Tab-separated table of C-alpha atoms in Angstrom:
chain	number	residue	atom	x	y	z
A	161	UNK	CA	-83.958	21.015	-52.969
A	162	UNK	CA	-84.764	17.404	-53.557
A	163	UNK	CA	-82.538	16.680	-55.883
A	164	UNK	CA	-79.646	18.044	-53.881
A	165	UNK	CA	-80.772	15.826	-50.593
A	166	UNK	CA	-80.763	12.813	-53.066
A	167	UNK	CA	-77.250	13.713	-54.417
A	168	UNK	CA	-76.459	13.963	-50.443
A	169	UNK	CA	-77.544	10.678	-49.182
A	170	UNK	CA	-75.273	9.028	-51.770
A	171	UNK	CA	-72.024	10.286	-50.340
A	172	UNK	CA	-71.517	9.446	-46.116
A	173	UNK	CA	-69.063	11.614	-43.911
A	174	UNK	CA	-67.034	9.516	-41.597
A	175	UNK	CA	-65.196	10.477	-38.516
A	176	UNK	CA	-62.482	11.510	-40.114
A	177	UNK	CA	-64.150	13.771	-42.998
A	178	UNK	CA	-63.081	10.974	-45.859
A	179	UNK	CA	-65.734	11.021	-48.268
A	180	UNK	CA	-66.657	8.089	-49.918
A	181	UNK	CA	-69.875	6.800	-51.634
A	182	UNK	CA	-72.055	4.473	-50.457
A	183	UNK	CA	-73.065	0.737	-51.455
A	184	UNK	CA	-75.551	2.213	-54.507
A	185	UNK	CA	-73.885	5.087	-54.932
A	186	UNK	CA	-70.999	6.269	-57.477
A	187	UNK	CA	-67.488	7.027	-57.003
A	188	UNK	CA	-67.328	11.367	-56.568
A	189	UNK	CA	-64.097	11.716	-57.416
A	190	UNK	CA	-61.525	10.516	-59.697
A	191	UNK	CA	-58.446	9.840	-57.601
A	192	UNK	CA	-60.684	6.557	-55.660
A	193	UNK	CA	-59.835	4.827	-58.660
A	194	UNK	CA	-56.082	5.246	-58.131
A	195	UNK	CA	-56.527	4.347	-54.346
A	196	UNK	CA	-57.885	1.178	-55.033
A	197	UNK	CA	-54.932	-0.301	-56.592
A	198	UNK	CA	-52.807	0.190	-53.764
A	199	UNK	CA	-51.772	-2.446	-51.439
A	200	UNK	CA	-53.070	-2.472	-48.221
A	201	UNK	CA	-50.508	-2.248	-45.352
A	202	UNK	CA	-50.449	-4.653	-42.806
A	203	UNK	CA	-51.675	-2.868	-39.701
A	204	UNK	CA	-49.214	-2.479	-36.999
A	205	UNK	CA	-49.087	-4.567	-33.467
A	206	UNK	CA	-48.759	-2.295	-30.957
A	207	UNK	CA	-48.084	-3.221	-26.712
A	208	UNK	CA	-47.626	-0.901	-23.786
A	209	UNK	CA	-44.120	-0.435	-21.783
A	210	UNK	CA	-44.423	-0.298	-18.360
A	211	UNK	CA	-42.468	2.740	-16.765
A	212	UNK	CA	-39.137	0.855	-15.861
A	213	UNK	CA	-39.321	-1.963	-18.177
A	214	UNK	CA	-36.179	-2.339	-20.275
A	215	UNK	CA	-34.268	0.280	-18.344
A	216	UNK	CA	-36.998	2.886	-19.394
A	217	UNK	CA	-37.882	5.835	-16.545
A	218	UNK	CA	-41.267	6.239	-18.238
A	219	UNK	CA	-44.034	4.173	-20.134
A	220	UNK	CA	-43.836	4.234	-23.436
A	221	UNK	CA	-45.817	2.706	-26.297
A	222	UNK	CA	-44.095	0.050	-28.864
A	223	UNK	CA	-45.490	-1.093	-31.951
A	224	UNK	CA	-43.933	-3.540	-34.750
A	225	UNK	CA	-44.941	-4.717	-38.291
A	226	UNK	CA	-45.867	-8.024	-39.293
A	227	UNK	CA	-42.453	-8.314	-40.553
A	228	UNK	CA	-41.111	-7.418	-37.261
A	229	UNK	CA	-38.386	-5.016	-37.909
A	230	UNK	CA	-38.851	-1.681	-37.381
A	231	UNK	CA	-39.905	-0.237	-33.564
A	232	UNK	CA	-41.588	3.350	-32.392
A	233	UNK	CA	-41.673	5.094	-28.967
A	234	UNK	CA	-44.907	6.919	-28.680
A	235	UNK	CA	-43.203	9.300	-26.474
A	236	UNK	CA	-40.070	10.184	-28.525
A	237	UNK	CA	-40.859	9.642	-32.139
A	238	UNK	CA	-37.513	7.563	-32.771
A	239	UNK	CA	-37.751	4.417	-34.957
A	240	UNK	CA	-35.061	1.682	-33.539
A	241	UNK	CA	-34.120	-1.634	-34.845
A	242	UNK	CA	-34.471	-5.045	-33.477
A	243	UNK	CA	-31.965	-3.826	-30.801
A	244	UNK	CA	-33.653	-1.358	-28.697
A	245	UNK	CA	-31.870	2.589	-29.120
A	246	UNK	CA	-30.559	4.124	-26.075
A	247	UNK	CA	-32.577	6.489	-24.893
A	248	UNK	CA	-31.236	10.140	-24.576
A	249	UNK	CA	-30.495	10.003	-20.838
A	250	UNK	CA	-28.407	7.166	-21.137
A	251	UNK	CA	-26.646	8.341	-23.911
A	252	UNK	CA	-25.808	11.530	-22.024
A	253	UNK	CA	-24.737	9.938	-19.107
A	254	UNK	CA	-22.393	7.675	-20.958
A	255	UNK	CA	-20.975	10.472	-22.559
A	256	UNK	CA	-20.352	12.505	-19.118
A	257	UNK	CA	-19.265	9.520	-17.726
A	258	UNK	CA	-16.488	9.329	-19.866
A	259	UNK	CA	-15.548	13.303	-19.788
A	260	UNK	CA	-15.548	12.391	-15.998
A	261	UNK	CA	-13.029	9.914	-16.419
A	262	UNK	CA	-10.748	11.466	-18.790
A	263	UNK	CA	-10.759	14.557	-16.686
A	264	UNK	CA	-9.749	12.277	-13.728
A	265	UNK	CA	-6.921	10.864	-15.507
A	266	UNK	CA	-5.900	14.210	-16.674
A	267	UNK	CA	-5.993	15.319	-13.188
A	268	UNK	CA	-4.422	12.460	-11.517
A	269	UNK	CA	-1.764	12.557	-14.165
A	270	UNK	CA	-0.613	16.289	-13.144
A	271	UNK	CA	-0.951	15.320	-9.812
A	272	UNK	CA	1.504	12.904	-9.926
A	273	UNK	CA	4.088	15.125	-11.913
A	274	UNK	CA	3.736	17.575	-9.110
A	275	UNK	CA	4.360	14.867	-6.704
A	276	UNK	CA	7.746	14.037	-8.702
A	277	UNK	CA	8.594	17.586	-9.536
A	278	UNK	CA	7.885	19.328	-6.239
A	279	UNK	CA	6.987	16.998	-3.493
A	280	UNK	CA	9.776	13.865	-3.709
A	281	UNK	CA	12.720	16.164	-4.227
A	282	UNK	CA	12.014	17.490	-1.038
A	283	UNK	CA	11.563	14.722	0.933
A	284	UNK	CA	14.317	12.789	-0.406
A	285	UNK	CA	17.326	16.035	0.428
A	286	UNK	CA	15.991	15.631	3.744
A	287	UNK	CA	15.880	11.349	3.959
A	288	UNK	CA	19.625	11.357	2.479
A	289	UNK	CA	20.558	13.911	5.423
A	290	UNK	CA	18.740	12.232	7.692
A	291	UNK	CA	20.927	8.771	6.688
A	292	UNK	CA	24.124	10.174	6.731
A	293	UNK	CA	24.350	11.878	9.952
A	294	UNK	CA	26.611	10.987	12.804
A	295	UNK	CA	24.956	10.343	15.818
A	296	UNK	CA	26.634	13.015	17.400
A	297	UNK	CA	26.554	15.690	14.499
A	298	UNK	CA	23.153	18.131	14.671
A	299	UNK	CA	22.205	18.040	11.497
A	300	UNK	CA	19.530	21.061	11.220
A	301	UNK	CA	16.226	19.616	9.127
A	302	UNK	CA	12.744	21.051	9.221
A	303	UNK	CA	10.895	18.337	10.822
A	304	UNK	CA	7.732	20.708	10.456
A	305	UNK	CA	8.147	21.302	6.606
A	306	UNK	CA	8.548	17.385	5.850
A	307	UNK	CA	5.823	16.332	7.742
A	308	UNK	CA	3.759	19.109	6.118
A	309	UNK	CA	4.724	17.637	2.644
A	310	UNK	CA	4.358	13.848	3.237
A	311	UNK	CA	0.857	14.707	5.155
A	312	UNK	CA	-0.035	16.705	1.635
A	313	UNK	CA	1.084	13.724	-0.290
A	314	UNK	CA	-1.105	11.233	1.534
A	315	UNK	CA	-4.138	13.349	1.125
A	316	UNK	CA	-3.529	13.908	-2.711
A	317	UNK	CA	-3.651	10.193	-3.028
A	318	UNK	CA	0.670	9.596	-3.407
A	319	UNK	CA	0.910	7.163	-0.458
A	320	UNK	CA	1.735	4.166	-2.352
A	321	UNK	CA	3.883	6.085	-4.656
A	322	UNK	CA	5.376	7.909	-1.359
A	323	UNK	CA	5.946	4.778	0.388
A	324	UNK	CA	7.371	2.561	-2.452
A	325	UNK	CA	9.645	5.863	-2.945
A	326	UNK	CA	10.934	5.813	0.625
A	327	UNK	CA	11.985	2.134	0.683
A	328	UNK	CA	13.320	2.292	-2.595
A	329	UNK	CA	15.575	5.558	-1.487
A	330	UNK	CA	16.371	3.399	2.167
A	331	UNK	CA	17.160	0.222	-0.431
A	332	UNK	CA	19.777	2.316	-2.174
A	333	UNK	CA	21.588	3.638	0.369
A	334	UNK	CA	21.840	0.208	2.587
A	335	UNK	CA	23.465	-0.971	-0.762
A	336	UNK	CA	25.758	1.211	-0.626
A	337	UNK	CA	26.740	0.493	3.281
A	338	UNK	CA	26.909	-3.221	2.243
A	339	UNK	CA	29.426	-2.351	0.043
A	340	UNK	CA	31.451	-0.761	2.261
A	341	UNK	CA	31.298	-3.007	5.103
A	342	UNK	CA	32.800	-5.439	1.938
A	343	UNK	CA	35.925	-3.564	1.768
A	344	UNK	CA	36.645	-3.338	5.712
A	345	UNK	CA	39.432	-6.356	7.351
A	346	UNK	CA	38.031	-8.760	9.389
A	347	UNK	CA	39.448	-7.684	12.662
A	348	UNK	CA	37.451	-4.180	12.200
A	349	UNK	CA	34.151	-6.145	11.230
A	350	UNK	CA	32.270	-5.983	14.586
A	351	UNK	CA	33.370	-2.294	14.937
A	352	UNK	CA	31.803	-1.801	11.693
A	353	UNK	CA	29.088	-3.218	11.594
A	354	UNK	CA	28.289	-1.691	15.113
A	355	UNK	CA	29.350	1.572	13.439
A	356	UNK	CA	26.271	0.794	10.622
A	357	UNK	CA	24.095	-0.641	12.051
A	358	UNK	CA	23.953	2.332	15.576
A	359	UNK	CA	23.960	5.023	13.086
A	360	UNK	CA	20.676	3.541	10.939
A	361	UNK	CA	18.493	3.071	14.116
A	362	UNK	CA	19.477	6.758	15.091
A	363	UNK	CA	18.436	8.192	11.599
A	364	UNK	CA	14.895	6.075	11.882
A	365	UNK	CA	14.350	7.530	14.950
A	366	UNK	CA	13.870	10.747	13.076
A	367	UNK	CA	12.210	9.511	9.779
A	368	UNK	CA	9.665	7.136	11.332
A	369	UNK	CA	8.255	10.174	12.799
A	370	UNK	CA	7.672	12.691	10.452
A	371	UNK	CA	6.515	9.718	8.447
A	372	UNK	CA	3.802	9.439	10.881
A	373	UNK	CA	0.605	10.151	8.656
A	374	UNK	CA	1.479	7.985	6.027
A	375	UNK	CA	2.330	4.686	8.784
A	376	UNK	CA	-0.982	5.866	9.936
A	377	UNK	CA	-2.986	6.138	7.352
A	378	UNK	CA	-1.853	3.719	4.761
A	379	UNK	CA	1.245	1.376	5.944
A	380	UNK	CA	-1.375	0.043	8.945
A	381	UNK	CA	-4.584	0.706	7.650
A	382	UNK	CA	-4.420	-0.431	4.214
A	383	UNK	CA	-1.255	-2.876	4.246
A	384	UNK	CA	-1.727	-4.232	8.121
A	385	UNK	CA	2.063	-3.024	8.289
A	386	UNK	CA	4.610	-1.095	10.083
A	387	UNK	CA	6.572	1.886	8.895
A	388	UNK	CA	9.675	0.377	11.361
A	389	UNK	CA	9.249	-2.803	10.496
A	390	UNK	CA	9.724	-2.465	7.262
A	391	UNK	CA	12.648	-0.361	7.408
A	392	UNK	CA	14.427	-2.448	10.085
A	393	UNK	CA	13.844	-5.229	7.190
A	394	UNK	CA	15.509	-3.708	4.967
A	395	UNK	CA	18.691	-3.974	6.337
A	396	UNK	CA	18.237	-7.399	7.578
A	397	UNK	CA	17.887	-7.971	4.070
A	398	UNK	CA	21.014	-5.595	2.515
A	399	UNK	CA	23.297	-5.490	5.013
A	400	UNK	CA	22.666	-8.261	7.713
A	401	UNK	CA	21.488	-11.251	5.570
A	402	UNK	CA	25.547	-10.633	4.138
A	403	UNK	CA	27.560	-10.233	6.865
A	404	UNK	CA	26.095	-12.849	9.687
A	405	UNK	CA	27.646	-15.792	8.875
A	406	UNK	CA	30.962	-13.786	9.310
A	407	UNK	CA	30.325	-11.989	12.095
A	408	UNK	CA	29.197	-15.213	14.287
A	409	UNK	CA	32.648	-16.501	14.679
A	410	UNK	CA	34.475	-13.285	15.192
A	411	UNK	CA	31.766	-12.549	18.431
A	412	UNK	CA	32.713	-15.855	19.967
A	413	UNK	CA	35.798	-15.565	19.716
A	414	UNK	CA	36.088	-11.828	20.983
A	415	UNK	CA	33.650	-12.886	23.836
A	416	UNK	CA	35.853	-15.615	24.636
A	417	UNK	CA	38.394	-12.716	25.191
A	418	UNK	CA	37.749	-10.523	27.541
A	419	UNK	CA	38.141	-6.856	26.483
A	420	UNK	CA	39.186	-7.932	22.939
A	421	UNK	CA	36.142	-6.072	21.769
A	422	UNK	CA	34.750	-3.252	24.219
A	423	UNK	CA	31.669	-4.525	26.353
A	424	UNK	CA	29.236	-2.189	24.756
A	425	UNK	CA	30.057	-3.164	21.350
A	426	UNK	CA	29.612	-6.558	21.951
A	427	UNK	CA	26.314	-6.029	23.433
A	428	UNK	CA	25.091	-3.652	20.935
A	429	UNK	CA	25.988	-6.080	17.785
A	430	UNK	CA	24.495	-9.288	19.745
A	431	UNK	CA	21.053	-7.191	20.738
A	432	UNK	CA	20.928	-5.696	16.801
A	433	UNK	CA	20.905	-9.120	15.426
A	434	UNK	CA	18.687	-10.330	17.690
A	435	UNK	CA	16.501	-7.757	16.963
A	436	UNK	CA	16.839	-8.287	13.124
A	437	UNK	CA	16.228	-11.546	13.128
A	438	UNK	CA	15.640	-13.092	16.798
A	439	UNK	CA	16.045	-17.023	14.956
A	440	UNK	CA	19.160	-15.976	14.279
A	441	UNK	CA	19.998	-16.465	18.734
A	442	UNK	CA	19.949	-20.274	17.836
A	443	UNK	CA	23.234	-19.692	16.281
A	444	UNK	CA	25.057	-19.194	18.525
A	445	UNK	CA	22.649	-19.806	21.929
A	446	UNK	CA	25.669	-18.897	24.474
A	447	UNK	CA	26.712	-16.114	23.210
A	448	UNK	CA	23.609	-14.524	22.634
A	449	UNK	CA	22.191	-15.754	26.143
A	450	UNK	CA	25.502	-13.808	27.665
A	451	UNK	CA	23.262	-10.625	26.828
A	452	UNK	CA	19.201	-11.575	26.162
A	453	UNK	CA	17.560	-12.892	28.611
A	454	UNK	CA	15.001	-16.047	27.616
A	455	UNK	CA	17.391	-17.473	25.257
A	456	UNK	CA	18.435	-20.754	26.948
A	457	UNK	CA	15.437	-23.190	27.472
A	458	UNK	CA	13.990	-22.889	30.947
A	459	UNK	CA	15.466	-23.920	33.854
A	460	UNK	CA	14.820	-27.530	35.523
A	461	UNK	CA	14.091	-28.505	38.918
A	462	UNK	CA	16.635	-31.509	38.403
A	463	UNK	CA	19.197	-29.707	37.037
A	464	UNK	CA	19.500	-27.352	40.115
A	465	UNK	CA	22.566	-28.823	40.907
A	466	UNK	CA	24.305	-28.690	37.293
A	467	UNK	CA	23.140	-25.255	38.008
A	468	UNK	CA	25.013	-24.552	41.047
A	469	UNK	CA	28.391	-26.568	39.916
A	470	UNK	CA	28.354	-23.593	37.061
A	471	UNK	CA	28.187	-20.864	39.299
A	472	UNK	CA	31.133	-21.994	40.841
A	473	UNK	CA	33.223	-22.694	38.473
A	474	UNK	CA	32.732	-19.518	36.875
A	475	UNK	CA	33.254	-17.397	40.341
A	476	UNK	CA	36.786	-19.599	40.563
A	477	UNK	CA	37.397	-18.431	37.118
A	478	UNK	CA	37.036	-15.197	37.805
A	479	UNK	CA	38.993	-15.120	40.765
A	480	UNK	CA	41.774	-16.645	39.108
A	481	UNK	CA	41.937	-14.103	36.552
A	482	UNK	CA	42.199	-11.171	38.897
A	483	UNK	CA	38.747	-10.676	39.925
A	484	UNK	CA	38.887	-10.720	43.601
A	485	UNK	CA	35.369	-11.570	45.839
A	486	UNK	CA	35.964	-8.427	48.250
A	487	UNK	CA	35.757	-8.422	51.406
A	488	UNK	CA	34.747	-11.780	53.498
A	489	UNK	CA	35.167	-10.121	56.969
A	490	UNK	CA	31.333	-9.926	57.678
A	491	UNK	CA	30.579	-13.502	56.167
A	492	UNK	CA	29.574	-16.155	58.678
A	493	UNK	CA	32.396	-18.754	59.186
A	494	UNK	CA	30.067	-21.872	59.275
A	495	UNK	CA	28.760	-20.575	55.361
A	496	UNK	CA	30.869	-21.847	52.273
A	497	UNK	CA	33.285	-19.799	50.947
């Protein structure tokens, strides 16, 4: 029993249950000889992450060599270089990130090919009927069923497609109007043009409403815009922009004539230009003033009698040309005629 307690005290346990012998002692087994040629590895450096440091939801612990190459995450397992590895979160949310946006963009893409295939046809049967009526034919449209489909187009996301498709169709067709107005003789211009220009405002009396939702919600909204506006533009732009230079002369000299060109005509061709484009009244100031009021600069209390000598003349001219005063009987003799 002695013997075997001085065999024991030669050998020590440590914590771990690694045998070894002590200062006085001998070697017990065989393979300590092969462990002392090894190299010793440098023992590693090792620093706590804080949770939320480095984009990290949780702490973590990091350790490096001496050579300072290779990286650990206590919590994972996962060796990463000198560029820290995405963790698994962030790699999954990257990835559904981009299923989200390819399945948006598959999405908006058949969206859109509904919008050509089903939704503009539609619309645009009903704008070209709309833009060739007379404004005395009845032309019978469902007003429900195409504000239905532009208020569907607007809430799939198509208003700038929808709008940029209207103006484009409006565009086209003003074109073709110019062109016509080309061929017509000078002495049928106004006529013309009046023709035009009535029957446009009468069709955009019908489109700017059922166009409603889409003025609202994106022309005024998003663009600071109106649906109108825009369209009256548009022939400014096509039609009027051509034709005003031309037409200025031919409206003197009809007003100059009385009855050359019926009253109503006149007035309806001065008041669309004026509309149009109200710079364009500085034209012609005269004629335009015949008609819109606020056209002439304001009046002067020193030119009251200019003022008066006009009125006159232009009563004598009348009279002269047939236009009698009626009857006098009941005005007082001392006043002047």
């Amino acid at each position: 029993m002695e013997a075997m307690d001085d065999d024991g005290s030669d050998v020590k346990d440590d914590h771990n249950h690694n045998y070894c012998a002590s200062s006085s002692g001998k070697v017990q087994s065989s393979s300590s000889s092969h462990l002392s040629n090894v190299t010793r590895l440098p023992e590693p450096v090792c620093s706590a992450v804080p949770a939320g440091a480095g984009g990290s939801p949780r702490g973590s612990l990091r350790c490096h060599s001496a050579s300072g190459s290779q990286f650990m995450d206590s919590d994972s397992g996962s060796e990463c270089g000198e560029t820290e590895c995405a963790s698994p979160a962030a790699a999954s949310a990257e990835h559904k990130h981009t299923l989200d946006s390819t399945s948006n963009f598959l999405l908006n893409a058949i969206a859109v090919e509904d919008y050509r295939n089903n939704h503009w046809p539609n619309l645009e049967k009903a704008i070209e009927r709309l833009l060739i009526q007379n404004p005395t034919d009845h032309i019978s449209v469902s007003y429900a069923q195409i504000y239905s489909c532009v208020y569907k187009c607007v809430c799939q996301q198509h208003s700038e497609l929808l709008y940029n498709d209207l103006k484009s169709k409006i565009a086209n067709y003003l074109q073709r109007v110019s062109t016509e107005l080309h061929a017509v003789p000078l002495e049928n211009l106004i006529e013309s043009f009046n023709t035009a220009l009535t029957r446009y405002i009468t069709s955009l009396q019908c489109i700017v409403p059922v166009f409603m939702y889409l003025n609202k919600f994106y022309i005024e909204s998003k663009l600071n815009r109106d649906l109108k506006q825009d369209l009256m533009n548009l022939f400014a732009d096509h039609v009027a922009d051509k034709y005003v230079n031309t037409l200025m002369p031919l409206l003197i000299k009809a007003h100059a004539v009385p009855f050359e060109v019926q009253p109503s005509t006149m007035a309806s061709v001065v008041k669309g230009l004026h509309s149009l484009r109200p710079e364009w009244a500085q034209l012609a100031p005269a004629l335009f003033s015949n008609f819109i009021p606020q056209i002439n600069p304001p009046a002067m209390e020193s030119l009251l009698l200019d003022y008066a000598a006009h009125d006159q003349k232009l009563q004598m001219e009348l009279s002269m040309n047939g236009f009698p005063r009626g009857d006098q009987s009941r005005k007082r003799a001392n006043d002047d005629s």
